[in-house]
Amino acid sequence: MKWEQLWLNYQLNLDYCDQGYFNFVYQRSQGERIDNAVKELTKAAKEMFGTSLMVRSNLQEIEDIEDIEDIEDIEDIEDIENLEEMEKIGGIDEQGIVLQLKEAATLGEEGYQVQFEGNKLILTACEQKGLLYGVFHIIRQAKQGKPLRELPSINIPNNKYRMLNHWDDFEGKIERGYSGRSFFFNNREILINERTLDYARLLASMGINQISINNVNVREGASELITKKYFSEVKVLAELLEGYGVKLFLSVNFASPMVIGGLDSADPLEERVIAWWQEKVKEVVENVPNFGGFLVKADSEGWPGPFAYHRNHAQGANLLADALAPYGGVVIWRCFVYNCQQDWRDTTTDRAKAAYDNFAPLDGQFAPNVILQVKNGPVDFQVREPVSPLFGQMKQTNQILEVQIAQEYTGQQVDCCYLVPMWKEVLDFRTYCGEKEDTAADTVTDIVADTVADIVAGRTFGHVACGMAAVTNTGDDSNWTGHDLAAANLYGFGRLAWDTSLSAEAIAREWIAMTYNLNKEFEDTMVEILMGSWPTYEKYTSPLGIGWMVNASHHYGPNVEAYEYDVWGTYHRANHRAIGVDRTSTGTGMTEQYFGPNAQRYDHIDTCPEELLLFFHRVDYTHRLRRGVTLLQHIYDTHFEGVEEVEEMIRKWNTMKEAICPVVHERVLERFYRQLENSKNWRDVINTYFYRKTLQPDEKGRHIYE
Ligand code: GCW
């Protein structure tokens, strides 16, 4: 099957002002990742400017130099540091890009520096990875038609971990995958081919540096990925990825000692279990030297964990962390732990409190190579949730923010929903974690860097192992993401994880410029479509933070009571008078999990942000919102508007017919029509539901089915 190149689809652009730089590369340092960077430059030069990039490397120069007359000027021809000198002596001073490794403490492991000297752009990094990222940045700049002199002189990623989690099953299906099958697995075999290489290039180009390749629900024999049956393939894959600066992680079953080890226990405190993991990790690392570590879903939705042995999650995570520590590996431990066997009649248990309750008390008990991975919201990737109250609580524990690029609850890559604005809100959220409690006498008392972005970047508590992870939306569809516009979410996540200060709109513009060749007017139209899409989706689905109301199990389309009497702890408790769960200090007390200012804001109906009203409060339909309408009328209004906005998106998309390649235009249009049907279905089901509950008609007299 053929696949597309997404934003690495280099199109001819002979008008570009700085194409001269793509004539020569002076490769002053050697290494596999630098070679890959040079390959990318070569490809880009050829496809964008029709030029054959000339590569001058130290080693080649040593051969070429034989022909140069004043060769005696060079003292030590074997000295491979000499390319710079040779360039001068040999007169090879063409315009070009210099790639060099140099010690520079400020650049860290992944940063790079851009300088101009004469007609050369000098790209410097401490490590090969930095040069790879720098080269992709140069290409990105060129693809957008921007002068290279506008590149920032120094660029260092905000987050150390910028990770994608694949929920790919071993047989080849993808859990919550909406763009075909896995390109990593088929029938319990690992796939490694040209597409894998292109994927590695895509990852590096957006700055992703870690991936876990198998589902956190480790099923279909995937536990065996850490056995000798698969080591040789895992090794090849890890090496391929490593060439693009990406570390490979595997999701493991906490009960592996039982599932693949023949033990009858997985108790984290039992000696033989400890010994089994130590032996296992040693075996993995010996066979897969580049191995990153484990991702673990434990005591979650039926998967085994330490609770079975009356141990806590620190004991569970440390078991694996201790085994990995000698090799520099880490355990990424998910905090998605809650009671999924709840009785809907029980109004005291609140699923939204679970992550905090299970993990906050354990702060300080985790090994330094454990990173807790926390979903952005306290429940589960809904279209609107508050930020998880766990952020900021764990001062001594590394944390990764987990978001979902796969649109499980946000349209499943049928509906257009650009999620970067949502992630921005999460990152920019002030936790106020610095304003509480005493700090040690010799530390700064006022921690001002208290946003989620600060916390996961390590700025707040000085953590060194932290960052952002996302459940990816990729599959083997020719366009990788099912909906062409969903690639903006993939790209956007990578770019945001690198630089959390980028705006959602800037990222959208960049992705558009990288992917399509549009004039300003069409670019604006596409930006409008993307930027409006999350608010639109929110309007026609479940209202004001209540969440769910989706069909059970597959989670697409409306079904108001599908989860209402079920075990999953996701209830809206609507009756004829009111809707919502009271999570205030007089209700389940969830608001108290936040730091002062947020706790107060959420606790009172008058100060609670309205988009989260039904998340935190139980509210009468007659309650007046700030804009003067009743809650019921707001629900009606937004649901009518949502459909109108989808119609408007389609109208806009149709104006772009000449600007977008026909195959892509048609593909997207087909999705938009499905989205329109979906939005109408949501509108009618939701409006009818509330009409039947209240028997109050729409004030504007629009049609609501009885
Ligand atoms: O929301 C749920 C999804 C599951 C997923 C789980 C998780 C991988 O419906 O499919 O399982 O989240 O995040 O572990």
XYZ file of C-alpha atoms and ligand atoms in Angstrom:
720
model
C 0.000 0.000 0.000
C 1.190 3.499 -0.754
C 1.154 6.163 1.898
C 1.420 9.905 1.814
C 4.138 12.105 3.255
C 1.998 14.532 5.291
C 4.009 17.656 6.118
C 7.168 16.108 4.707
C 5.642 16.264 1.262
C 8.244 18.551 -0.298
C 6.803 20.518 -3.192
C 8.758 22.402 -5.798
C 9.221 26.032 -4.796
C 11.735 27.766 -7.017
C 10.797 31.179 -5.620
C 12.307 30.493 -2.238
C 14.791 33.200 -1.317
C 17.281 31.005 0.490
C 17.500 27.974 -1.729
C 21.203 28.641 -2.246
C 21.874 27.196 1.190
C 20.607 23.885 -0.087
C 23.523 23.532 -2.529
C 26.165 22.433 -0.040
C 26.306 20.730 3.295
C 29.543 20.802 5.235
C 29.353 17.876 7.562
C 31.990 18.618 10.161
C 30.830 15.863 12.508
C 29.898 12.272 11.909
C 27.205 9.952 13.156
C 24.115 8.076 12.130
C 21.642 10.782 13.086
C 23.697 13.400 11.314
C 23.731 11.180 8.248
C 19.961 10.956 8.479
C 19.774 14.733 8.759
C 21.889 15.039 5.631
C 19.673 12.536 3.811
C 16.657 14.644 4.699
C 18.343 17.801 3.459
C 19.279 16.028 0.255
C 15.706 14.911 -0.297
C 14.298 18.328 0.521
C 16.802 20.100 -1.759
C 15.958 17.820 -4.635
C 12.213 17.943 -4.258
C 11.834 21.610 -3.336
C 14.524 23.186 -5.475
C 15.533 20.525 -7.956
C 19.127 20.719 -6.715
C 21.548 17.923 -5.960
C 22.931 18.782 -2.602
C 26.727 18.419 -2.461
C 27.890 16.926 0.793
C 31.369 17.764 2.030
C 32.292 15.748 5.028
C 35.600 15.625 6.860
C 36.267 12.192 5.588
C 35.525 13.025 1.982
C 37.598 16.153 2.189
C 40.605 14.159 3.223
C 40.398 12.371 -0.102
C 39.601 15.493 -2.126
C 42.380 17.395 -0.476
C 45.012 15.218 -2.149
C 44.423 17.291 -5.261
C 45.008 20.587 -3.576
C 48.364 22.193 -4.301
C 49.182 23.796 -0.983
C 48.511 20.672 0.909
C 51.535 21.228 3.149
C 49.571 24.067 4.784
C 47.581 21.496 6.532
C 49.495 20.145 9.424
C 47.634 16.987 10.135
C 45.583 15.655 7.333
C 44.207 12.879 9.477
C 42.756 15.345 11.933
C 39.078 15.226 11.234
C 38.492 18.472 13.071
C 39.984 20.154 10.051
C 37.104 20.534 7.670
C 36.737 24.166 8.580
C 40.356 24.840 7.622
C 40.163 22.700 4.552
C 37.090 24.602 3.457
C 39.171 27.769 3.454
C 42.280 26.327 1.885
C 40.443 24.307 -0.679
C 38.389 27.264 -1.700
C 35.218 25.326 -1.136
C 33.387 28.279 0.200
C 30.056 27.842 -1.497
C 26.863 28.929 0.186
C 25.647 26.112 2.356
C 24.787 24.640 5.691
C 27.434 23.563 8.167
C 26.593 20.809 10.620
C 28.845 20.604 13.635
C 28.894 19.142 17.095
C 30.446 21.280 19.795
C 30.353 21.415 23.545
C 27.913 24.085 24.630
C 26.330 23.605 28.005
C 23.430 25.867 27.186
C 22.151 23.717 24.328
C 21.582 20.573 26.367
C 21.062 17.204 24.762
C 18.573 18.270 22.130
C 18.951 21.980 21.514
C 20.673 23.656 18.587
C 22.133 26.972 17.611
C 21.932 28.769 14.294
C 24.588 31.291 13.287
C 25.556 32.909 10.021
C 29.130 33.335 8.882
C 29.735 34.683 5.425
C 27.505 32.697 3.189
C 27.179 29.761 5.530
C 24.528 28.837 8.003
C 26.291 27.147 10.907
C 24.152 24.702 12.801
C 25.709 23.677 16.089
C 24.563 21.176 18.688
C 26.102 19.183 21.506
C 24.531 15.955 20.423
C 23.572 14.529 17.075
C 19.897 14.788 17.945
C 20.210 18.551 18.107
C 21.527 18.663 14.543
C 18.695 16.450 13.363
C 16.102 18.757 14.928
C 17.919 21.795 13.616
C 17.885 20.429 10.089
C 14.172 19.731 10.286
C 13.710 23.285 11.479
C 15.678 24.637 8.533
C 13.524 22.592 6.186
C 10.380 23.759 7.974
C 11.456 27.327 7.544
C 12.142 26.786 3.845
C 8.863 24.966 3.314
C 7.019 27.912 4.777
C 8.950 30.234 2.490
C 10.502 32.095 5.426
C 14.086 33.432 5.306
C 16.598 31.309 7.171
C 17.947 34.386 8.899
C 14.667 34.541 10.807
C 15.392 31.240 12.520
C 15.769 31.662 16.275
C 19.441 31.625 17.155
C 18.894 29.059 19.888
C 16.164 26.487 20.133
C 15.803 24.097 23.057
C 12.745 21.957 23.749
C 10.614 22.840 26.758
C 9.880 19.242 27.622
C 12.339 16.447 28.007
C 9.811 13.701 27.243
C 7.770 14.223 24.096
C 6.103 10.924 23.657
C 3.499 9.145 21.585
C 1.632 6.153 22.947
C 0.345 3.696 20.395
C -2.626 1.661 21.447
C -1.797 -0.877 18.752
C -2.810 -4.447 19.474
C -0.602 -7.333 18.561
C -2.977 -8.742 15.960
C -2.968 -5.385 14.175
C -6.141 -3.646 15.332
C -5.778 -0.334 17.113
C -7.775 0.378 20.251
C -9.588 3.655 19.625
C -7.887 3.752 16.248
C -9.756 5.510 13.476
C -7.288 5.417 10.640
C -6.838 1.820 9.675
C -4.710 -0.878 11.167
C -1.397 -0.825 12.945
C 1.752 -0.255 10.942
C 3.753 -1.883 13.736
C 1.971 -5.203 14.128
C 0.114 -7.745 12.089
C -0.883 -11.177 13.337
C 1.521 -10.951 16.240
C 4.433 -10.094 13.967
C 6.417 -6.857 14.101
C 6.400 -4.899 10.847
C 9.517 -3.011 9.808
C 9.561 -1.519 6.337
C 9.797 1.705 4.353
C 6.761 3.057 6.120
C 8.438 2.591 9.498
C 11.286 4.711 8.243
C 8.928 7.423 7.048
C 7.226 7.339 10.407
C 10.554 7.823 12.161
C 11.208 10.826 9.919
C 7.795 12.274 10.722
C 8.409 11.809 14.443
C 11.759 13.561 14.350
C 10.398 16.355 12.192
C 7.845 17.291 14.852
C 10.247 16.703 17.738
C 8.875 13.474 19.212
C 11.597 11.593 21.055
C 9.860 8.588 22.642
C 7.220 6.145 21.546
C 5.564 3.144 23.086
C 4.525 0.871 20.271
C 1.959 -1.445 21.863
C -1.336 -0.913 23.618
C -1.353 -0.264 27.360
C -3.956 -3.014 27.445
C -1.338 -5.682 26.814
C -3.436 -8.311 25.115
C -3.187 -10.906 22.356
C 0.130 -12.253 23.545
C 1.843 -8.856 23.481
C 3.356 -9.662 26.886
C 5.769 -11.768 24.866
C 7.308 -8.673 23.323
C 9.788 -8.823 26.186
C 10.787 -12.419 25.437
C 13.457 -13.785 23.150
C 10.832 -14.603 20.574
C 10.733 -10.908 19.593
C 14.053 -9.450 20.689
C 15.670 -9.414 17.272
C 12.822 -7.463 15.647
C 12.424 -5.128 18.593
C 16.132 -4.425 18.364
C 15.992 -3.568 14.664
C 13.019 -1.312 15.261
C 14.674 0.377 18.248
C 17.789 1.029 16.188
C 15.857 2.446 13.281
C 14.002 4.795 15.622
C 17.166 5.691 17.480
C 18.619 6.897 14.185
C 15.918 9.567 14.329
C 16.354 10.336 18.011
C 13.346 8.307 19.138
C 13.505 5.910 22.090
C 11.377 2.820 22.001
C 9.228 1.868 24.985
C 7.037 -1.158 25.496
C 3.805 -1.407 27.438
C 4.003 -4.298 29.857
C 1.542 -6.286 31.872
C 2.121 -5.890 35.596
C 1.403 -9.592 35.944
C 4.142 -10.564 33.481
C 5.889 -12.767 36.048
C 2.751 -14.894 35.942
C 1.777 -14.463 32.290
C 5.176 -15.166 30.769
C 7.352 -16.069 33.762
C 5.613 -19.112 35.191
C 5.363 -17.647 38.709
C 2.136 -17.760 40.651
C 2.464 -14.220 41.986
C 3.265 -10.703 40.833
C 3.498 -9.269 44.353
C 5.932 -6.367 44.130
C 7.427 -7.118 47.527
C 8.103 -10.794 46.954
C 11.764 -11.659 46.413
C 11.197 -14.026 43.506
C 9.050 -11.430 41.732
C 11.737 -8.798 42.251
C 14.395 -11.213 40.975
C 12.245 -12.096 37.969
C 11.913 -8.475 36.887
C 15.601 -7.830 37.397
C 16.517 -10.817 35.279
C 13.926 -9.873 32.673
C 15.084 -6.286 32.335
C 18.700 -7.422 32.067
C 17.723 -9.777 29.257
C 15.763 -7.051 27.453
C 18.544 -4.510 27.708
C 21.212 -6.978 26.642
C 19.216 -7.741 23.541
C 17.834 -4.285 22.856
C 20.538 -1.867 23.954
C 18.591 1.271 23.025
C 15.564 0.299 25.045
C 13.786 3.215 26.800
C 11.675 1.485 29.426
C 8.151 0.415 30.277
C 4.740 2.046 30.111
C 2.292 0.521 32.584
C -1.459 0.520 33.046
C -2.036 -1.203 36.374
C -5.160 -1.686 38.488
C -7.081 -0.039 35.735
C -10.132 -1.264 33.893
C -9.531 -4.849 34.864
C -5.767 -4.956 34.278
C -3.656 -6.369 37.091
C -1.697 -4.220 39.519
C -0.311 -3.990 43.032
C -3.744 -3.716 44.659
C -4.224 -7.470 44.279
C -1.436 -7.878 46.868
C -2.567 -4.997 49.060
C 0.406 -2.952 47.849
C 0.242 0.616 46.703
C 1.230 2.091 43.358
C 4.582 3.346 44.572
C 5.493 -0.199 45.517
C 4.260 -1.421 42.155
C 6.075 1.197 40.096
C 9.311 0.989 42.091
C 9.524 -2.731 41.449
C 9.966 -2.100 37.729
C 11.925 1.111 38.217
C 14.533 -0.571 40.401
C 15.035 -3.242 37.781
C 15.484 -0.621 35.048
C 17.628 1.829 37.013
C 21.033 0.207 36.403
C 20.492 0.649 32.669
C 19.151 4.189 32.755
C 15.631 3.015 31.909
C 12.431 4.542 33.244
C 8.937 3.405 34.143
C 6.067 5.504 32.959
C 3.214 4.636 35.260
C -0.303 5.717 34.377
C -2.575 7.299 36.985
C -5.765 6.208 35.244
C -6.801 4.182 38.275
C -10.443 4.207 39.353
C -13.244 1.920 40.392
C -14.847 0.659 37.191
C -17.299 -1.527 39.058
C -19.270 1.268 40.627
C -22.917 1.006 41.573
C -24.803 3.910 40.038
C -26.938 4.090 43.157
C -23.834 4.965 45.169
C -23.585 8.752 45.108
C -20.613 9.024 47.424
C -18.009 7.465 45.151
C -16.794 9.971 42.593
C -14.646 8.675 39.767
C -13.282 12.159 39.150
C -11.543 12.028 42.530
C -9.823 8.709 41.960
C -6.461 9.645 40.426
C -5.816 12.190 43.159
C -6.956 9.870 45.920
C -4.805 7.026 44.704
C -1.636 8.956 43.963
C -1.380 12.245 45.859
C -0.714 10.554 49.224
C 2.207 8.648 47.687
C 4.241 11.722 46.786
C 7.829 11.194 47.839
C 7.631 7.425 47.693
C 8.383 6.900 44.004
C 11.849 6.010 42.725
C 13.560 8.790 40.732
C 13.124 6.868 37.480
C 9.355 6.581 37.845
C 7.290 9.091 35.906
C 3.586 9.295 36.607
C 1.513 9.832 33.496
C -1.645 11.798 34.272
C -4.556 12.277 31.882
C -5.318 15.931 31.255
C -8.672 15.730 32.976
C -9.857 13.836 36.031
C -12.160 11.552 34.064
C -11.319 10.514 30.535
C -10.565 12.665 27.484
C -14.022 14.238 27.291
C -14.703 17.224 25.067
C -14.566 19.438 28.159
C -13.094 18.617 31.538
C -11.302 20.613 34.175
C -7.580 19.976 34.525
C -6.694 16.997 36.688
C -6.219 18.161 40.290
C -3.176 15.926 40.519
C -1.060 18.492 38.690
C 0.933 20.438 41.217
C 0.219 18.056 44.069
C 3.162 15.778 43.546
C 6.125 17.934 44.317
C 8.592 15.095 44.592
C 7.358 12.998 41.718
C 8.057 13.239 38.002
C 4.910 13.819 35.986
C 3.932 13.531 32.347
C 0.753 15.099 31.004
C -1.234 12.637 28.871
C -3.590 13.876 26.168
C -5.400 11.988 23.448
C -4.713 12.846 19.835
C -6.944 9.964 18.796
C -10.383 11.534 18.977
C -12.149 8.826 20.948
C -14.660 11.249 22.453
C -14.155 14.130 20.083
C -15.402 12.819 16.772
C -13.228 9.795 16.052
C -11.490 11.420 13.097
C -14.812 11.602 11.292
C -15.736 14.920 12.841
C -13.200 17.691 12.486
C -11.933 18.710 15.918
C -8.650 20.571 16.193
C -7.481 19.803 19.704
C -4.460 22.053 20.129
C -6.598 24.857 21.661
C -7.792 22.380 24.290
C -4.243 21.293 25.123
C -3.163 24.909 25.286
C -5.835 25.584 27.892
C -4.583 22.650 29.924
C -0.948 23.761 29.673
C -1.770 27.359 30.549
C -3.896 26.395 33.546
C -2.579 27.880 36.755
C -2.629 25.313 39.518
C -1.618 27.769 42.284
C 0.503 24.968 43.681
C 3.147 27.427 44.777
C 0.907 29.481 46.981
C 0.231 26.921 49.598
C 2.183 25.389 52.407
C 5.557 26.152 53.787
C 8.664 25.669 51.760
C 12.071 24.903 53.177
C 13.785 27.963 54.586
C 16.431 28.050 51.926
C 14.097 27.791 48.946
C 12.130 30.482 47.234
C 8.777 30.830 48.937
C 6.744 32.099 46.037
C 6.716 29.625 43.219
C 5.278 31.613 40.379
C 5.821 29.028 37.693
C 2.734 27.040 38.544
C 0.973 26.240 35.287
C 0.642 22.690 34.053
C 3.200 23.582 31.379
C 5.621 24.685 34.102
C 5.073 21.550 36.131
C 5.572 19.055 33.320
C 8.545 20.945 31.951
C 10.230 20.654 35.337
C 10.279 24.412 35.985
C 8.104 24.243 39.076
C 9.706 21.544 41.150
C 12.951 21.027 39.275
C 12.033 17.581 38.006
C 14.278 16.331 35.286
C 12.202 13.457 33.936
C 8.868 14.808 32.825
C 7.022 16.124 29.780
C 4.052 15.317 27.588
C 2.612 12.146 26.073
C -0.278 11.560 23.725
C -2.303 8.649 22.498
C -1.588 8.854 18.812
C -4.131 8.950 15.994
C -2.062 7.183 13.368
C -2.793 4.018 11.431
C -2.043 2.483 8.086
C -4.552 4.576 6.115
C -2.798 6.197 3.186
C -3.122 9.605 4.851
C -2.075 8.176 8.281
C -4.841 9.866 10.303
C -8.134 8.972 8.595
C -9.354 12.554 8.438
C -6.786 14.655 6.598
C -7.338 17.544 8.975
C -6.658 15.298 11.968
C -2.989 15.365 10.967
C -2.998 18.897 12.382
C -3.545 17.341 15.808
C -0.642 14.963 15.398
C 1.680 17.665 14.146
C 0.338 20.111 16.701
C 1.027 17.808 19.592
C 4.641 17.343 18.586
C 5.234 21.035 18.074
C 3.494 21.992 21.295
C 5.394 19.397 23.297
C 8.590 20.970 21.977
C 7.490 24.551 22.543
C 4.517 25.019 24.828
C 4.471 28.757 24.182
C 3.339 28.355 20.574
C -0.245 29.422 20.010
C -2.825 27.027 18.610
C -3.336 29.319 15.666
C 0.380 29.618 14.925
C 0.640 25.837 14.927
C -2.374 25.540 12.637
C -0.818 28.022 10.206
C 2.475 26.235 10.282
C 0.868 22.848 9.659
C -1.157 24.248 6.775
C 1.887 25.860 5.192
C 3.819 22.627 5.586
C 1.094 20.425 4.170
C -0.700 22.469 1.528
C 0.264 25.118 -0.872
C -2.331 27.798 -0.170
C -2.530 31.522 -0.647
C -3.201 33.707 2.364
C -6.949 33.804 1.851
C -7.314 30.036 1.723
C -4.929 29.612 4.601
C -7.151 31.938 6.643
C -10.212 29.925 5.699
C -8.582 26.712 6.790
C -7.425 28.289 10.036
C -11.014 29.385 10.697
C -12.244 25.851 10.099
C -9.675 24.370 12.446
C -9.874 26.984 15.178
C -13.666 26.838 15.302
C -13.912 23.077 15.255
C -13.493 22.205 18.940
C -16.034 24.816 20.129
C -18.417 23.563 17.454
C -18.000 19.958 18.494
C -18.583 20.948 22.084
C -21.794 22.753 21.156
C -23.543 19.821 19.525
C -22.425 17.128 21.992
C -22.791 16.868 25.778
C -23.291 20.253 27.434
C -21.175 22.293 29.872
C -18.679 19.706 30.996
C -21.142 16.943 31.783
C -19.353 14.595 29.382
C -20.285 11.142 28.137
C -23.820 10.764 26.754
C -22.169 8.678 24.037
C -22.993 5.235 22.757
C -21.543 2.599 25.020
C -18.352 0.838 24.115
C -17.547 2.379 20.714
C -18.190 5.921 22.018
C -19.364 7.571 18.809
C -22.704 9.337 18.522
C -25.247 10.335 21.166
C -26.841 8.064 23.717
C -27.790 10.084 26.751
C -28.299 7.274 29.197
C -25.930 4.666 27.809
C -23.662 4.984 30.838
C -26.223 6.204 33.313
C -26.964 2.934 35.065
C -23.677 1.250 34.263
C -20.592 0.491 36.345
C -18.152 3.036 34.922
C -18.820 5.918 37.305
C -19.866 8.395 34.627
C -23.284 9.665 35.607
C -25.159 12.871 34.817
C -28.153 12.046 37.033
C -30.585 14.136 35.028
C -34.191 14.288 36.241
C -37.075 16.584 35.312
C -35.688 19.443 37.380
C -31.904 19.372 37.352
C -28.775 17.773 35.968
C -25.201 17.277 37.123
C -23.162 15.837 39.954
C -22.496 18.074 42.928
C -18.730 17.878 43.255
C -18.447 20.871 45.584
C -17.353 20.847 49.202
C -20.912 20.015 50.184
C -21.165 17.334 47.526
C -18.499 14.759 46.691
C -15.786 17.229 47.746
C -13.839 17.003 44.520
C -13.365 20.765 44.310
C -11.289 20.501 47.471
C -8.637 18.571 45.603
C -7.602 21.818 43.898
C -5.390 24.503 45.380
C -7.076 27.455 47.079
C -8.077 29.854 44.315
C -9.245 27.078 42.002
C -11.049 25.237 44.784
C -12.969 28.400 45.630
C -13.722 29.266 42.042
C -15.109 25.831 41.255
C -16.982 25.509 44.517
C -19.445 28.303 43.891
C -21.932 28.269 41.102
C -21.444 32.008 40.571
C -17.708 31.815 40.062
C -17.446 28.422 38.394
C -16.447 28.845 34.737
C -19.649 28.172 32.848
C -18.159 25.707 30.423
C -17.560 23.494 33.486
C -20.808 24.254 35.256
C -22.296 20.778 34.976
C -19.026 19.107 35.791
C -18.926 20.647 39.261
C -22.528 21.471 40.044
C -25.988 20.053 40.037
C -28.016 22.741 38.342
C -31.726 23.412 37.774
C -32.743 23.827 34.155
C -34.193 27.188 35.118
C -30.836 28.486 36.383
C -29.849 31.608 34.465
C -26.436 31.624 32.865
C -24.390 34.794 32.744
C -25.678 35.677 29.313
C -29.197 35.703 30.694
C -30.645 32.505 29.236
C -31.712 29.492 31.256
C -29.590 26.356 31.319
C -32.260 24.569 29.291
C -32.370 27.281 26.677
C -28.579 27.244 26.504
C -28.652 23.536 25.755
C -31.184 24.078 22.969
C -29.316 27.089 21.558
C -25.923 25.473 21.442
C -27.275 22.342 19.822
C -28.963 24.271 17.046
C -25.883 26.419 16.619
C -23.559 23.429 16.516
C -25.273 22.029 13.438
C -25.342 25.444 11.768
C -21.632 25.769 12.378
C -20.946 22.419 10.758
C -22.932 23.596 7.732
C -20.770 26.698 7.694
C -17.601 24.618 7.876
C -18.751 22.680 4.840
C -19.513 25.898 2.999
C -16.020 27.141 3.772
C -14.433 23.891 2.749
C -16.243 24.063 -0.565
C -14.784 27.487 -1.285
C -11.381 25.813 -1.201
C -12.103 23.340 -3.937
C -9.573 24.722 -6.428
C -6.899 25.151 -3.795
C -6.746 21.598 -2.493
C -5.903 18.508 -4.491
C -9.183 16.874 -5.586
C -8.568 13.571 -3.830
C -7.960 15.285 -0.506
C -10.798 17.751 -0.995
C -13.220 14.942 -1.681
C -11.932 12.826 1.203
C -12.455 15.656 3.663
C -15.826 16.582 2.203
C -17.045 13.049 2.678
C -16.049 13.276 6.375
C -17.766 16.641 6.714
C -21.020 15.142 5.442
C -20.742 12.388 8.003
C -20.025 15.013 10.633
C -23.135 16.902 9.598
C -25.263 13.784 10.063
C -23.628 13.148 13.411
C -24.213 16.706 14.582
C -27.892 16.556 13.603
C -28.240 13.311 15.417
C -26.671 14.789 18.553
C -28.797 17.916 18.293
C -32.019 16.003 18.040
C -31.271 13.357 20.623
C -30.035 15.870 23.197
C -32.773 18.423 22.613
C -35.502 15.804 22.654
C -34.110 14.262 25.801
C -34.236 17.544 27.691
C -37.553 18.507 26.201
C -39.049 15.232 27.382
C -37.543 15.729 30.840
C -38.829 19.289 31.193
C -41.675 19.684 28.701
C -40.383 23.212 28.144
C -40.268 24.219 24.475
C -37.510 26.155 22.773
C -38.069 29.891 23.314
C -37.226 30.501 19.690
C -39.746 27.976 18.449
C -37.299 25.769 16.568
C -38.253 22.221 15.912
C -37.627 19.737 18.664
C -38.861 16.212 18.169
C -41.241 14.998 20.833
O -11.146 5.808 27.875
C -10.596 4.589 27.999
C -10.677 3.957 26.653
C -9.941 2.650 26.662
C -8.498 2.897 27.079
C -8.508 3.580 28.439
C -7.117 3.947 28.923
C -6.516 1.725 26.458
O -12.021 3.794 26.303
O -10.025 2.102 25.377
O -7.753 1.717 27.100
O -9.244 4.753 28.370
O -6.765 5.107 28.805
O -6.417 3.093 29.413
